[in-house]
GROMACS .gro file of C-alpha atoms in nm:
model
   80
    1MET     CA    1   0.879   0.692   0.096
    2TYR     CA    2   0.649   0.992   0.110
    3VAL     CA    3   0.664   1.005   0.491
    4ALA     CA    4   1.043   0.980   0.486
    5ASN     CA    5   1.067   1.265   0.238
    6LEU     CA    6   0.848   1.478   0.464
    7ALA     CA    7   1.115   1.431   0.731
    8ARG     CA    8   1.384   1.575   0.502
    9ASP     CA    9   1.520   1.926   0.555
   10PRO     CA   10   1.500   2.101   0.216
   11SER     CA   11   1.773   2.349   0.310
   12ILE     CA   12   2.033   2.069   0.329
   13PRO     CA   13   2.153   1.963  -0.018
   14ILE     CA   14   2.295   1.627   0.101
   15PRO     CA   15   2.064   1.347  -0.021
   16VAL     CA   16   2.116   1.111   0.275
   17GLN     CA   17   1.972   1.269   0.590
   18PRO     CA   18   1.939   1.105   0.932
   19ASN     CA   19   1.572   1.193   0.985
   20SER     CA   20   1.451   1.036   0.662
   21SER     CA   21   1.682   0.738   0.711
   22ALA     CA   22   1.535   0.678   1.057
   23VAL     CA   23   1.181   0.678   0.916
   24LEU     CA   24   1.285   0.433   0.644
   25ALA     CA   25   1.455   0.212   0.905
   26ILE     CA   26   1.128   0.191   1.097
   27PHE     CA   27   0.945   0.090   0.780
   28MET     CA   28   1.219  -0.167   0.710
   29LEU     CA   29   1.170  -0.311   1.060
   30ILE     CA   30   0.795  -0.340   1.007
   31GLY     CA   31   0.844  -0.494   0.661
   32VAL     CA   32   1.097  -0.750   0.782
   33PHE     CA   33   0.872  -0.847   1.072
   34GLY     CA   34   0.571  -0.889   0.845
   35LEU     CA   35   0.757  -1.088   0.582
   36THR     CA   36   0.919  -1.312   0.843
   37TYR     CA   37   0.580  -1.378   0.999
   38VAL     CA   38   0.433  -1.476   0.661
   39ARG     CA   39   0.737  -1.692   0.586
   40ILE     CA   40   0.701  -1.881   0.915
   41LYS     CA   41   0.321  -1.908   0.900
   42PHE     CA   42   0.294  -2.029   0.539
   43ALA     CA   43   0.564  -2.273   0.429
   44GLN     CA   44   0.467  -2.249   0.061
   45ALA     CA   45   0.536  -1.874   0.054
   46ASN     CA   46   0.910  -1.923   0.106
   47PHE     CA   47   1.022  -1.805  -0.240
   48GLY     CA   48   0.767  -1.522  -0.248
   49THR     CA   49   0.875  -1.379   0.085
   50ILE     CA   50   1.244  -1.392  -0.009
   51PHE     CA   51   1.169  -1.212  -0.334
   52ALA     CA   52   0.948  -0.958  -0.153
   53SER     CA   53   1.218  -0.891   0.106
   54MET     CA   54   1.471  -0.818  -0.169
   55ILE     CA   55   1.228  -0.572  -0.328
   56VAL     CA   56   1.153  -0.402   0.005
   57ALA     CA   57   1.523  -0.375   0.091
   58PHE     CA   58   1.610  -0.228  -0.250
   59CYS     CA   59   1.322   0.021  -0.249
   60LEU     CA   60   1.383   0.149   0.103
   61THR     CA   61   1.760   0.182   0.064
   62GLN     CA   62   1.720   0.368  -0.265
   63ALA     CA   63   1.455   0.593  -0.110
   64SER     CA   64   1.717   0.714   0.137
   65VAL     CA   65   1.942   0.832  -0.146
   66THR     CA   66   1.682   0.962  -0.392
   67PRO     CA   67   1.499   1.276  -0.285
   68GLY     CA   68   1.148   1.320  -0.418
   69PHE     CA   69   0.786   1.372  -0.326
   70GLN     CA   70   0.855   1.721  -0.200
   71PRO     CA   71   0.545   1.890  -0.059
   72ALA     CA   72   0.441   2.198  -0.251
   73ILE     CA   73   0.170   2.458  -0.216
   74VAL     CA   74  -0.073   2.442  -0.507
   75VAL     CA   75  -0.282   2.747  -0.589
   76SER     CA   76  -0.605   2.682  -0.773
   77CYS     CA   77  -0.757   2.958  -0.979
   78THR     CA   78  -1.131   2.904  -1.000
   79THR     CA   79  -1.208   3.228  -1.185
   80CYS     CA   80  -0.967   3.171  -1.475
   0.00000   0.00000   0.00000
C-alpha cells in the first residue's frame, strides 16, 4: 500500500487514481498467483488460501480508495 500511495498525485483530491490502482493491480496479480500456487501445491491449505485471498482482495481494494502513507520531509533538530 505504501508503494501505491507513492504513485498518487497529491494535487488531485480524488481518492481513486489510475497510477495507484495500477500498482495495486500488480500486487493483486502477484498475490493471486502466489495463493493459487500454494492452493494447488498443498491440498490441506485449501481453506487457508481462500481466507487469505479474501483478506488480500479486501485490503488491496480498500487501499485504492483510502489515501494514506503520504511521504513527508522530517526535520530533526539535534541542537534543541
